[in-house]
Amino acid sequence: MTVNTVEKPSTTPDRIVQLSLAFRGAKTLLSAAELDVFTALAEGPLDLDALGKRVGVDARGARDFFDALVALQMLERDEGGRYANTQETDLYLDRRKPTYIGAELERYNAYVFPHWYLLTQALRTGKPQSGARATGHYSAAYADRAVLETLVKGMTGGTLPVATALAEKFPWEDYQTLIDVGTAEGCLPVQIAHAHPHITGGGFDLPSVSPLFNEYVEKHGLAGRLRFHSGDFLHDSLPRADVLVLGRILHNWGLPTKKLLLKAAYEALPSGGSLIVYERLVDRDRRVNASALLASLNMLIMTASGFDFTAADCTGWMDEVGFRDVRVDPLTSEISMVTGLK
Amino acid sequence: MTVNTVEKPSTTPDRIVQLSLAFRGAKTLLSAAELDVFTALAEGPLDLDALGKRVGVDARGARDFFDALVALQMLERDEGGRYANTQETDLYLDRRKPTYIGAELERYNAYVFPHWYLLTQALRTGKPQSGARATGHYSAAYADRAVLETLVKGMTGGTLPVATALAEKFPWEDYQTLIDVGTAEGCLPVQIAHAHPHITGGGFDLPSVSPLFNEYVEKHGLAGRLRFHSGDFLHDSLPRADVLVLGRILHNWGLPTKKLLLKAAYEALPSGGSLIVYERLVDRDRRVNASALLASLNMLIMTASGFDFTAADCTGWMDEVGFRDVRVDPLTSEISMVTGLK
C-alpha cells in the first residue's frame, strides 16, 4: 500500500479535507432546527432582516447562516433575496406538520453532537462517555423531565419515516393486536393504527413515559384503540400481542441482553405471532454502510455494551430463540426490519 | 413554497437525516488522525488486534471504528482482514511524509469541533465563543506553548496543498523576494523556495512563532535563504519584498482591519511588486460554495468581527487601496488567489 512521495501528488487531499470538516454543515442544520428556521418559513418566504428577527439570529452571522443553508440545499433564496423552505425541509422540519422529524435533530443537537466530542476517549477506554445514560437504560436520564421530553420526542422524529414504511410493508391484515416495545410517545403504533383500522394494542415503556404517550395518542384520536403498558423490559415480562416490535432497542444492549429481549418477545407472542426488529443494519461485509457502523460507534459513546449488527447476526439470534421463517426486508434507505414467526 | 402534506410524502427525509448526522463521519476521521492510525499503517497492513494495540484503541470499539473508516473510504481492508491506508490517506495522513496535512485535522479536532458546539449561541449573540482567540489576534492563544504548537503546525497542514499549487501558478520568475505575512511555520515560503531556487525572503509573524519557523525552515535546508521577521501586523509596518502573501489572514478580521492590512501590504511593496491574497472565496451569488460560507460561520464563532468574502469584495478593496491588474485564479478545489500589482 505504500505510495511513493512524488513532487506532484497524483491525488488531492480534497476528500480528506471535506470529510474532516463535515461537522460544520451538520451543526449548521442542527442549529437551524433548534432555532426553528423551517417552522418560521413554512408560513411564507422572508427576507434577511425579517427572518433573522423572527428566529432570533443576530445580524452579524445571519446572512452567512441562511446562505450556508441555501448552499447546503436546505433553504432556497429567490432573486429578491427572500428565503424559503425547500420541498424537503418544508415537509419534514416544520414543527406544525404531522411529518415533522425535527425533534430527532433536536436530540442530535442537544445530546449526540456534544458527546461525540468524546469519541477518542471512548475508543481508548471502551467505556461510555454519556454519564447518566451510560448504562444503556433510560431510567436515569428520564428522571429529568426536560431530558425525558427531548429524548422521547426525538425518538418520534426518528421513528416516523420507519413507521410510515412499516405500515405498508408488513401483512397487518393477518393480525389483530400490536405492542411496540420501548415505544416512547407511541409514534409507531399510531401510524400503524391510522393505516389499519382493525389494529388495536399500544406501547410498552418505562412508567415516566406514560404521560407523553397518552398525550400523543390522544392528540391523534387513538386513545380508544391504543394504550400504554408500563414496565421495565429488563425485569418484567412483555405484554402479550399478535405482533411485537423491537425498534432500535436491541442495539443499545450487549449480546446477553439482546438475547434476553428476543427470548422475552418469543415468550409473549402467541403461536403464529410475529416479532419485528428494525435497526440500521450493518452490511454483511462491514465495508459499505458507514451510517450503521457510525451508529454502532454512537452506542460505544452512549452505552455500556451496546452495538449495531448485521442481518445475519440478528437472524442467527432469532433462530436460536426459536423463531421460524426469519427474513430481512428494507424499510427506509437506512433502516431494515428482521421478522420472525413463533 | 408551501407543500401540501399528503399521506405518502413525495420526497424522503434522507438528505436531511444524512446531513444532520455528518458530524459522526467527520469526528471519526478526526479521531483517527489524533490516534495516528494512518502513520501506523504507512509501515504496512495490520490486522484488527495488531492495529488496535498499536494505536491504543480498546477492543470494544476497535472493529467498528476501523470498519467505519473503511466504509468512509479512508482505509482499505483486504480479504484476510488486514487494514491498510488508501492512496490518499497514505500520502496525506502519514506523519512522516512531507505531504502530511494531518496537523490541520488535529487543529480541527482540538479547537474547531468543540467550538462549533457553540454555533447557536454565536448566532444568537453575534459574539465569538472562543475565549482567548476571540479578538481574532493570536497573541493570547500563543501564550500557551501547547496551543501555539497545535495551531501553528495545524496551519502548515492547511497551507501545504495551497503552497504546492501557488508554486506552480504564479510567475515567480518575475520576482526575487517573497514575504509571507502571518507565516506560522513558514510552509508557504519553504514550498516556493524549494520550487524556485532564485527566491529568497521569509515570513512575518508574532515573536512567539519564531522558534517554530526556524526549526521548520532549518529542517527543510532553507535557513540560508529564508528568515523570520518578527512583528504584529496591526501595529508594525510589513517587511519589504517583491511579493507579499496574505493567506487566510484577511478573513480573521472586520472590514476596517482588512483594509488596513491591504494598505500596509501596498506600502511595503516596491513599484511593480505583487500582492497575493488567498482564501476560500464565497461565490458571487452566495448560494453554491457551502465550504466558504461555513468558513465564515467559523469566523463568527472564533473571532470578534472576521468574515469570509467573495472575489468581487476582495477585488474592490484592492482597487480602492491602489492595486492594478487585480485578478482572481483558482489554486485548489477550495481556495483561490486574488493578485494585484503596485
XYZ file of C-alpha atoms in Angstrom:
684
model
C 0.000 0.000 0.000
C 2.949 2.359 0.281
C 2.784 5.168 -2.237
C 5.951 6.896 -3.329
C 6.010 10.542 -2.354
C 6.378 12.416 -5.567
C 6.884 16.107 -6.255
C 3.376 16.450 -7.675
C 0.974 14.163 -5.818
C -1.140 12.144 -8.223
C -4.156 12.624 -5.964
C -5.580 15.503 -3.942
C -6.460 15.792 -0.248
C -9.915 17.170 -1.112
C -11.952 14.215 0.146
C -9.977 14.110 3.397
C -10.463 17.838 3.995
C -14.159 17.701 3.088
C -14.893 14.753 5.370
C -12.881 16.259 8.240
C -14.961 19.470 8.047
C -18.352 17.815 7.524
C -19.303 18.572 11.138
C -19.812 22.225 10.187
C -22.651 21.608 7.718
C -24.246 19.138 10.128
C -24.136 21.576 13.043
C -25.483 24.385 10.859
C -28.557 22.276 10.060
C -28.909 21.209 13.721
C -28.768 24.861 14.850
C -31.339 25.787 12.201
C -33.665 23.086 13.577
C -33.000 24.318 17.135
C -33.829 27.908 16.103
C -36.945 26.695 14.258
C -35.988 28.397 10.986
C -38.086 25.980 8.947
C -41.247 26.439 11.007
C -40.889 30.212 10.591
C -40.530 29.905 6.799
C -43.408 27.433 6.456
C -45.725 30.463 6.704
C -44.093 32.043 3.659
C -40.771 33.488 2.405
C -38.974 36.141 4.468
C -36.123 38.497 3.644
C -32.848 38.540 5.573
C -33.839 41.068 8.220
C -37.286 39.637 8.832
C -36.025 36.057 9.084
C -33.135 36.999 11.390
C -35.508 38.863 13.711
C -38.105 36.119 13.581
C -35.737 33.339 14.687
C -33.513 35.461 16.955
C -30.300 35.428 14.924
C -28.062 38.485 15.331
C -27.318 40.443 12.146
C -23.589 39.637 12.216
C -23.989 35.943 11.392
C -27.474 35.925 9.846
C -26.585 36.282 6.166
C -23.805 33.680 6.254
C -26.040 31.304 8.222
C -29.026 31.477 5.892
C -26.852 31.485 2.747
C -24.943 28.454 4.064
C -28.322 26.709 4.432
C -29.030 27.651 0.783
C -25.673 26.211 -0.316
C -26.423 23.074 1.728
C -29.754 22.883 -0.179
C -31.816 23.133 2.997
C -33.267 26.570 2.060
C -33.949 28.393 -1.205
C -33.417 32.092 -1.906
C -35.305 33.916 -4.651
C -33.986 36.728 -6.844
C -35.466 39.259 -4.454
C -33.355 37.820 -1.614
C -36.243 36.172 0.206
C -35.534 32.844 1.899
C -37.935 29.905 1.666
C -38.029 26.255 2.689
C -37.172 23.577 0.148
C -39.823 20.944 -0.503
C -37.979 18.561 1.861
C -37.405 20.966 4.743
C -40.956 22.299 4.500
C -42.367 18.790 4.789
C -40.047 17.394 7.466
C -38.818 20.359 9.544
C -41.954 22.470 10.004
C -42.934 21.750 13.597
C -46.641 22.103 12.841
C -46.800 19.396 10.186
C -47.525 15.759 11.100
C -44.473 14.783 9.004
C -42.110 16.743 11.340
C -38.873 14.877 12.146
C -37.036 17.875 13.612
C -37.325 16.526 17.163
C -34.773 13.896 16.130
C -32.435 16.716 15.045
C -33.030 18.498 18.366
C -31.949 15.303 20.108
C -28.792 15.062 17.961
C -28.088 18.721 18.687
C -28.577 18.560 22.450
C -27.199 15.094 23.252
C -25.405 13.398 20.392
C -23.162 16.096 18.884
C -21.659 17.110 22.247
C -20.989 13.503 23.280
C -19.210 12.752 20.000
C -16.509 15.201 21.092
C -15.554 12.344 23.450
C -15.132 9.695 20.722
C -11.366 9.358 21.158
C -11.776 8.822 24.896
C -14.495 6.209 24.249
C -12.234 4.418 21.749
C -9.241 4.400 24.112
C -11.167 3.144 27.130
C -14.007 1.116 25.617
C -16.204 2.927 28.154
C -19.285 5.085 27.521
C -18.900 8.854 27.934
C -22.539 9.769 28.436
C -22.934 9.960 32.201
C -26.446 9.054 33.296
C -27.345 7.300 30.040
C -24.217 5.162 30.103
C -25.906 2.003 31.322
C -27.964 1.943 28.139
C -31.005 2.171 30.414
C -33.115 5.276 30.022
C -34.482 5.347 33.590
C -31.723 7.642 34.920
C -31.940 10.100 32.010
C -35.731 10.111 32.235
C -35.602 11.350 35.831
C -35.053 14.840 34.389
C -38.297 15.988 32.769
C -36.611 18.228 30.155
C -34.235 15.430 29.122
C -37.146 12.971 29.043
C -39.089 15.229 26.651
C -36.142 15.877 24.311
C -35.277 12.184 24.111
C -38.810 10.815 23.846
C -39.990 13.394 21.291
C -36.706 12.975 19.428
C -37.459 9.281 19.072
C -40.755 10.190 17.383
C -38.790 12.161 14.772
C -36.543 9.178 14.189
C -39.389 6.656 14.094
C -41.843 8.477 11.813
C -40.287 7.555 8.425
C -39.834 3.943 9.577
C -43.389 3.688 10.918
C -44.823 5.025 7.644
C -42.890 2.380 5.711
C -43.761 -0.384 8.174
C -47.478 0.411 7.866
C -47.173 -0.525 4.172
C -44.650 -3.320 4.182
C -45.990 -5.775 6.781
C -49.086 -8.031 6.395
C -51.119 -6.289 9.118
C -54.299 -7.878 7.745
C -53.112 -11.188 9.260
C -53.012 -9.817 12.836
C -55.276 -8.055 15.349
C -53.050 -6.686 18.117
C -49.705 -4.866 18.288
C -47.374 -3.853 21.113
C -44.376 -1.597 20.402
C -41.652 -2.303 22.988
C -39.796 0.857 24.083
C -42.467 2.908 22.375
C -41.661 6.451 23.624
C -44.591 8.680 22.505
C -46.148 5.820 20.575
C -45.356 7.112 17.100
C -45.160 3.605 15.655
C -48.493 2.185 16.937
C -50.205 5.474 15.999
C -49.038 5.222 12.374
C -49.961 1.542 12.132
C -53.374 2.081 13.750
C -54.086 5.022 11.431
C -53.307 2.948 8.354
C -55.020 -0.243 9.576
C -58.302 0.475 11.394
C -58.681 -3.103 12.676
C -55.451 -2.950 14.729
C -55.517 -2.355 18.499
C -52.793 -2.548 21.129
C -50.318 0.079 22.274
C -46.839 0.569 23.573
C -44.620 -0.603 26.429
C -42.111 1.691 28.129
C -40.847 2.972 31.480
C -43.545 4.488 33.746
C -42.219 8.049 33.355
C -43.033 7.953 29.623
C -46.755 7.330 30.256
C -48.000 10.977 30.234
C -46.172 11.737 26.967
C -47.587 8.599 25.315
C -51.109 9.369 26.485
C -50.915 12.979 25.277
C -49.605 11.953 21.856
C -52.104 9.137 21.327
C -54.969 11.357 22.484
C -53.873 14.101 20.063
C -54.052 11.544 17.258
C -57.539 10.445 18.314
C -56.473 6.885 19.080
C -56.917 6.699 22.855
C -59.760 4.220 22.336
C -57.544 1.705 20.481
C -54.032 2.180 21.875
C -52.964 2.104 25.499
C -49.769 2.412 27.496
C -48.242 -0.605 29.246
C -45.832 0.376 31.968
C -42.769 -1.674 32.861
C -39.050 -2.326 32.528
C -38.188 -4.890 29.884
C -35.063 -5.965 31.770
C -37.162 -7.202 34.691
C -40.788 -7.516 33.644
C -42.380 -9.825 31.101
C -43.636 -8.148 27.938
C -47.351 -7.545 27.248
C -48.987 -10.156 25.022
C -49.888 -9.239 21.420
C -50.053 -10.834 17.962
C -47.208 -8.598 16.810
C -44.369 -7.256 18.952
C -41.975 -4.604 17.667
C -38.407 -4.041 18.934
C -37.281 -0.959 17.002
C -33.809 0.446 17.618
C -33.888 -1.241 21.024
C -31.520 -4.199 20.644
C -28.587 -2.017 19.544
C -28.496 -0.313 22.950
C -27.514 -3.523 24.702
C -24.755 -6.143 24.898
C -25.276 -9.613 23.471
C -26.726 -11.290 26.636
C -29.414 -8.596 26.949
C -30.126 -8.654 23.214
C -30.850 -12.402 23.519
C -32.846 -11.923 26.714
C -35.094 -9.397 24.949
C -35.601 -11.672 21.955
C -36.473 -14.523 24.319
C -38.922 -12.291 26.239
C -40.582 -11.348 22.950
C -40.855 -15.002 21.928
C -42.494 -15.843 25.238
C -45.030 -13.015 24.989
C -46.195 -13.978 21.480
C -48.979 -16.474 20.758
C -48.273 -19.328 18.377
C -48.407 -17.747 14.908
C -47.458 -14.337 16.326
C -44.762 -12.232 14.773
C -41.746 -10.249 16.004
C -40.495 -7.231 14.038
C -36.981 -5.993 14.830
C -35.876 -2.865 12.975
C -32.431 -1.266 13.034
C -29.744 0.357 10.878
C -28.235 -2.977 9.874
C -24.507 -3.197 9.217
C -23.810 -4.717 5.779
C -22.597 -8.320 5.799
C -19.015 -7.440 4.844
C -18.869 -4.436 7.180
C -17.382 -2.256 4.457
C -20.201 -0.247 2.813
C -22.819 1.049 5.229
C -20.927 3.819 7.063
C -24.143 5.036 8.671
C -24.739 1.769 10.577
C -21.088 1.463 11.641
C -21.174 5.046 12.912
C -24.448 4.241 14.722
C -22.524 1.452 16.442
C -19.774 3.903 17.465
C -22.598 6.009 18.878
C -23.533 3.020 21.060
C -19.879 2.871 22.206
C -20.074 6.514 23.291
C -23.579 6.315 24.786
C -23.984 2.844 26.320
C -22.067 0.328 28.427
C -22.158 -2.523 25.936
C -24.481 -1.704 23.024
C -23.524 -2.297 19.400
C -25.154 -2.425 15.982
C -25.133 -5.656 13.976
C -25.691 -7.323 10.628
C -28.833 -9.038 9.324
C -27.012 -12.354 9.679
C -26.248 -11.635 13.350
C -29.890 -10.845 14.089
C -31.228 -13.769 12.078
C -28.910 -16.111 13.964
C -30.061 -14.878 17.382
C -33.725 -15.150 16.376
C -33.245 -18.684 15.036
C -31.569 -19.615 18.314
C -34.530 -18.343 20.380
C -36.939 -20.414 18.261
C -38.378 -18.039 15.665
C -39.156 -19.563 12.261
C -39.379 -18.033 8.760
C -36.922 -15.310 9.797
C -36.466 -12.808 6.956
C -34.985 -9.375 6.259
C -36.691 -6.540 4.328
C -35.722 -2.904 3.805
C -37.955 -0.184 5.285
C -36.204 3.124 4.542
C -32.879 3.908 2.878
C -31.159 3.449 6.247
C -33.313 1.027 8.230
C -34.354 -2.590 7.654
C -36.622 -4.986 9.505
C -35.962 -8.564 10.526
C -39.191 -10.501 11.100
C -39.832 -13.939 12.544
C -42.848 -16.112 13.398
C -43.477 -18.115 16.564
C -43.242 27.267 -1.161
C -45.852 25.539 0.958
C -46.144 21.885 0.131
C -49.372 20.054 0.817
C -48.961 17.367 3.402
C -50.032 14.171 1.719
C -50.494 10.685 3.077
C -47.441 9.404 1.247
C -44.802 12.137 1.094
C -43.491 12.555 -2.463
C -39.991 13.045 -1.108
C -37.910 11.410 1.634
C -36.090 12.898 4.645
C -32.883 11.041 3.698
C -30.805 14.100 2.800
C -31.884 15.898 5.969
C -31.014 12.908 8.162
C -27.694 12.330 6.390
C -26.590 15.964 6.677
C -27.694 16.177 10.306
C -25.532 13.153 11.175
C -22.489 14.119 9.074
C -20.605 15.146 12.219
C -20.107 11.463 13.063
C -18.031 10.613 9.976
C -16.068 13.831 10.382
C -15.266 13.126 14.040
C -14.336 9.526 13.237
C -11.702 10.761 10.766
C -10.502 13.445 13.208
C -10.103 10.824 15.969
C -8.219 8.557 13.539
C -5.821 11.424 12.782
C -5.474 12.127 16.523
C -4.705 8.451 17.197
C -2.245 8.405 14.272
C -3.888 5.390 12.623
C -2.542 6.364 9.185
C 1.059 6.755 10.341
C 0.875 3.285 11.920
C -0.465 1.736 8.697
C 2.051 3.531 6.460
C 4.547 0.858 7.547
C 2.295 -1.883 6.199
C -1.108 -3.528 6.707
C -2.140 -4.729 10.185
C -4.936 -6.988 11.369
C -7.602 -5.855 13.831
C -5.793 -6.849 17.026
C -2.406 -5.532 15.958
C -3.805 -2.214 14.737
C -5.924 -1.724 17.862
C -2.945 -2.358 20.114
C -0.650 -0.217 18.006
C -2.839 2.914 18.179
C -4.266 2.326 21.662
C -7.886 1.558 20.794
C -9.743 -0.757 23.183
C -11.135 -3.962 21.673
C -14.768 -2.963 22.290
C -14.831 -0.187 19.692
C -11.888 -1.152 17.503
C -13.644 -3.195 14.841
C -16.484 -0.717 14.345
C -14.003 2.171 14.272
C -11.691 0.690 11.640
C -14.594 -0.703 9.568
C -16.302 2.705 9.680
C -13.067 4.180 8.263
C -13.252 1.532 5.505
C -16.865 2.478 4.743
C -15.835 6.165 4.726
C -13.126 5.177 2.193
C -10.310 6.347 4.441
C -8.920 2.813 4.959
C -8.958 -0.399 2.947
C -9.407 -3.934 4.304
C -8.158 -6.996 2.432
C -9.783 -10.418 2.296
C -7.571 -11.556 5.163
C -8.984 -8.782 7.360
C -5.849 -6.646 7.335
C -6.341 -2.883 7.310
C -4.292 -0.586 5.071
C -4.188 3.078 4.121
C -5.840 4.241 0.917
C -3.620 6.047 -1.578
C -4.943 9.391 -0.307
C -4.626 8.727 3.411
C -1.168 7.224 2.957
C 0.037 10.321 1.148
C -1.630 12.989 3.293
C -2.075 11.500 6.774
C 1.222 9.678 7.391
C 3.025 11.990 9.801
C 6.432 11.072 8.396
C 5.722 12.123 4.818
C 6.408 15.688 3.637
C 2.877 15.722 2.186
C 1.311 15.306 5.692
C -1.727 17.541 6.269
C -2.906 15.754 9.428
C -1.822 18.640 11.662
C -4.735 20.597 10.185
C -7.062 17.772 11.241
C -5.532 17.802 14.733
C -6.325 21.510 14.910
C -9.938 20.886 13.799
C -10.197 18.094 16.370
C -8.774 20.042 19.314
C -10.143 23.546 18.650
C -12.699 23.755 15.878
C -15.075 20.812 16.512
C -15.589 21.663 20.213
C -16.209 25.355 19.490
C -18.812 24.542 16.843
C -20.970 23.132 19.628
C -21.492 26.826 20.444
C -22.779 27.831 16.990
C -26.320 28.593 18.153
C -25.004 30.842 20.907
C -22.722 32.621 18.396
C -25.664 33.115 16.027
C -27.943 34.483 18.738
C -25.401 36.926 20.167
C -23.178 37.742 17.177
C -20.300 37.276 19.617
C -17.348 34.883 19.374
C -17.352 31.832 21.639
C -13.642 31.052 21.565
C -12.301 32.684 24.713
C -8.691 33.763 24.282
C -8.771 33.654 20.479
C -11.913 35.761 20.287
C -10.182 39.013 19.341
C -9.026 37.361 16.125
C -5.494 38.051 17.352
C -3.352 35.017 18.007
C -1.112 36.603 20.675
C -3.293 35.444 23.599
C -3.651 31.874 22.313
C 0.065 31.718 21.530
C 0.949 32.404 25.185
C 0.299 28.692 25.820
C 3.082 26.665 24.183
C 0.930 23.572 23.543
C -1.820 25.651 21.909
C 0.804 27.551 19.912
C 2.209 24.309 18.522
C -1.176 22.804 17.637
C -2.330 25.964 15.885
C 0.931 26.786 14.096
C 1.582 23.224 12.923
C -2.082 22.887 12.002
C -1.699 25.882 9.705
C 1.109 24.050 7.895
C -1.316 21.187 7.187
C -3.842 23.653 5.803
C -1.281 25.597 3.767
C 0.609 22.742 2.120
C -1.815 21.992 -0.758
C -2.208 25.725 -1.441
C 1.556 26.353 -1.357
C 2.188 23.496 -3.785
C -0.360 24.974 -6.199
C 0.935 28.521 -5.730
C 4.498 27.433 -6.547
C 3.191 26.470 -10.000
C 0.548 29.056 -10.708
C 2.337 32.371 -10.106
C 5.095 33.923 -12.310
C 7.854 33.611 -9.705
C 10.459 34.120 -12.443
C 9.494 37.816 -12.490
C 10.385 38.358 -8.825
C 13.336 37.912 -6.450
C 11.982 38.232 -2.895
C 8.936 36.961 -1.002
C 7.480 37.620 2.453
C 4.573 35.519 3.728
C 2.546 37.581 6.227
C 1.266 35.508 9.167
C 3.548 32.693 8.059
C 3.315 30.275 11.050
C 5.999 27.599 10.448
C 6.840 29.030 7.039
C 5.255 26.266 4.978
C 4.460 28.613 2.103
C 7.898 30.242 1.642
C 9.543 26.815 2.033
C 7.468 25.348 -0.831
C 8.050 28.371 -3.078
C 11.796 28.459 -2.325
C 12.091 24.722 -2.999
C 10.402 25.055 -6.379
C 12.143 28.325 -7.356
C 15.823 28.370 -6.333
C 16.287 32.090 -7.105
C 13.689 33.159 -4.497
C 14.788 34.492 -1.084
C 12.804 36.120 1.695
C 10.908 34.568 4.570
C 7.903 35.035 6.792
C 6.412 37.576 9.167
C 4.593 36.590 12.353
C 4.317 37.205 16.100
C 7.602 36.814 18.046
C 6.460 33.610 19.801
C 6.284 31.821 16.443
C 9.990 32.394 15.686
C 11.423 29.132 17.144
C 8.873 27.003 15.258
C 9.603 28.823 11.989
C 13.355 28.494 12.440
C 13.122 24.783 13.244
C 10.894 24.075 10.236
C 12.985 26.106 7.751
C 16.208 24.560 9.079
C 14.727 21.071 8.677
C 13.985 21.887 5.050
C 17.566 23.136 4.484
C 16.468 26.678 3.677
C 17.856 28.656 6.627
C 20.292 30.363 4.241
C 17.501 31.783 2.058
C 14.511 32.296 4.339
C 14.411 34.196 7.599
C 11.853 35.125 10.230
C 10.641 38.705 10.601
C 9.079 39.360 13.961
C 6.211 41.773 14.488
C 2.496 42.460 14.842
C 0.807 43.440 11.609
C -1.791 45.521 13.457
C 0.889 47.880 14.745
C 4.120 47.389 12.786
C 4.834 48.039 9.121
C 5.348 44.946 6.986
C 8.787 43.833 5.762
C 9.614 44.894 2.192
C 9.628 42.281 -0.585
C 8.775 41.959 -4.285
C 5.902 39.633 -3.425
C 3.803 39.733 -0.249
C 1.354 36.949 0.592
C -1.741 37.334 2.842
C -3.104 33.789 3.018
C -6.191 33.104 5.123
C -5.368 36.242 7.118
C -7.950 38.781 5.958
C -10.908 36.544 6.855
C -9.995 36.732 10.562
C -10.733 40.467 10.695
C -13.502 43.015 10.271
C -13.597 45.305 7.258
C -11.507 48.197 8.707
C -8.651 45.831 9.597
C -8.930 44.009 6.262
C -8.407 47.354 4.503
C -5.634 48.377 6.906
C -3.748 45.154 6.083
C -4.192 45.623 2.329
C -2.911 49.211 2.672
C 0.063 48.050 4.761
C 0.897 45.494 2.050
C 0.638 48.143 -0.666
C 3.021 50.399 1.261
C 5.587 47.628 1.796
C 5.743 46.670 -1.898
C 8.062 48.306 -4.434
C 6.584 49.667 -7.658
C 5.952 46.594 -9.796
C 5.618 44.413 -6.696
C 2.767 41.970 -6.270
C 0.314 41.065 -3.518
C -1.187 37.575 -3.337
C -4.302 37.113 -1.189
C -5.629 33.574 -0.892
C -8.822 32.445 0.804
C -11.840 30.176 0.490
C -13.790 32.678 -1.589
C -17.557 32.806 -1.303
C -19.206 32.501 -4.736
C -20.616 35.747 -6.157
C -24.251 34.750 -5.611
C -23.599 33.278 -2.167
C -25.585 30.152 -2.987
C -23.138 27.427 -4.101
C -19.908 27.289 -2.106
C -21.063 25.897 1.242
C -17.470 25.405 2.358
C -16.648 29.137 2.202
C -19.911 30.165 3.863
C -19.261 27.664 6.665
C -15.698 29.024 6.955
C -17.297 32.410 7.511
C -19.524 30.972 10.265
C -16.293 29.628 11.759
C -15.048 33.228 11.886
C -18.290 34.165 13.688
C -17.573 31.513 16.324
C -13.828 32.180 16.579
C -13.274 35.932 16.067
C -14.752 39.278 17.096
C -15.502 40.550 13.585
C -13.954 38.256 10.955
C -15.840 37.047 7.886
C -15.154 35.396 4.556
C -15.901 37.217 1.319
C -16.347 37.000 -2.443
C -13.770 37.626 -5.157
C -15.663 40.808 -6.037
C -15.411 42.035 -2.423
C -11.653 41.462 -2.350
C -11.072 42.920 -5.798
C -12.985 46.050 -4.785
C -10.921 46.565 -1.620
C -7.652 46.066 -3.529
C -8.714 48.502 -6.258
C -9.549 51.036 -3.563
C -6.094 50.735 -1.959
C -4.434 51.356 -5.367
C -3.565 47.904 -6.729
C -3.770 47.498 -10.518
C -4.354 44.455 -12.735
C -6.280 42.761 -9.918
C -7.269 39.222 -10.953
C -8.643 36.003 -9.469
C -7.282 32.491 -10.125
C -8.112 29.127 -8.531
C -5.408 27.334 -6.533
C -7.057 24.225 -5.086
C -10.631 22.955 -5.260
C -11.460 25.121 -2.237
C -9.031 28.039 -2.305
C -8.428 30.838 -4.824
C -5.927 33.674 -5.038
C -6.550 37.332 -5.766
C -3.407 39.064 -7.064
C -2.645 42.720 -7.719
C 0.321 44.826 -8.842
C 1.576 48.057 -7.330
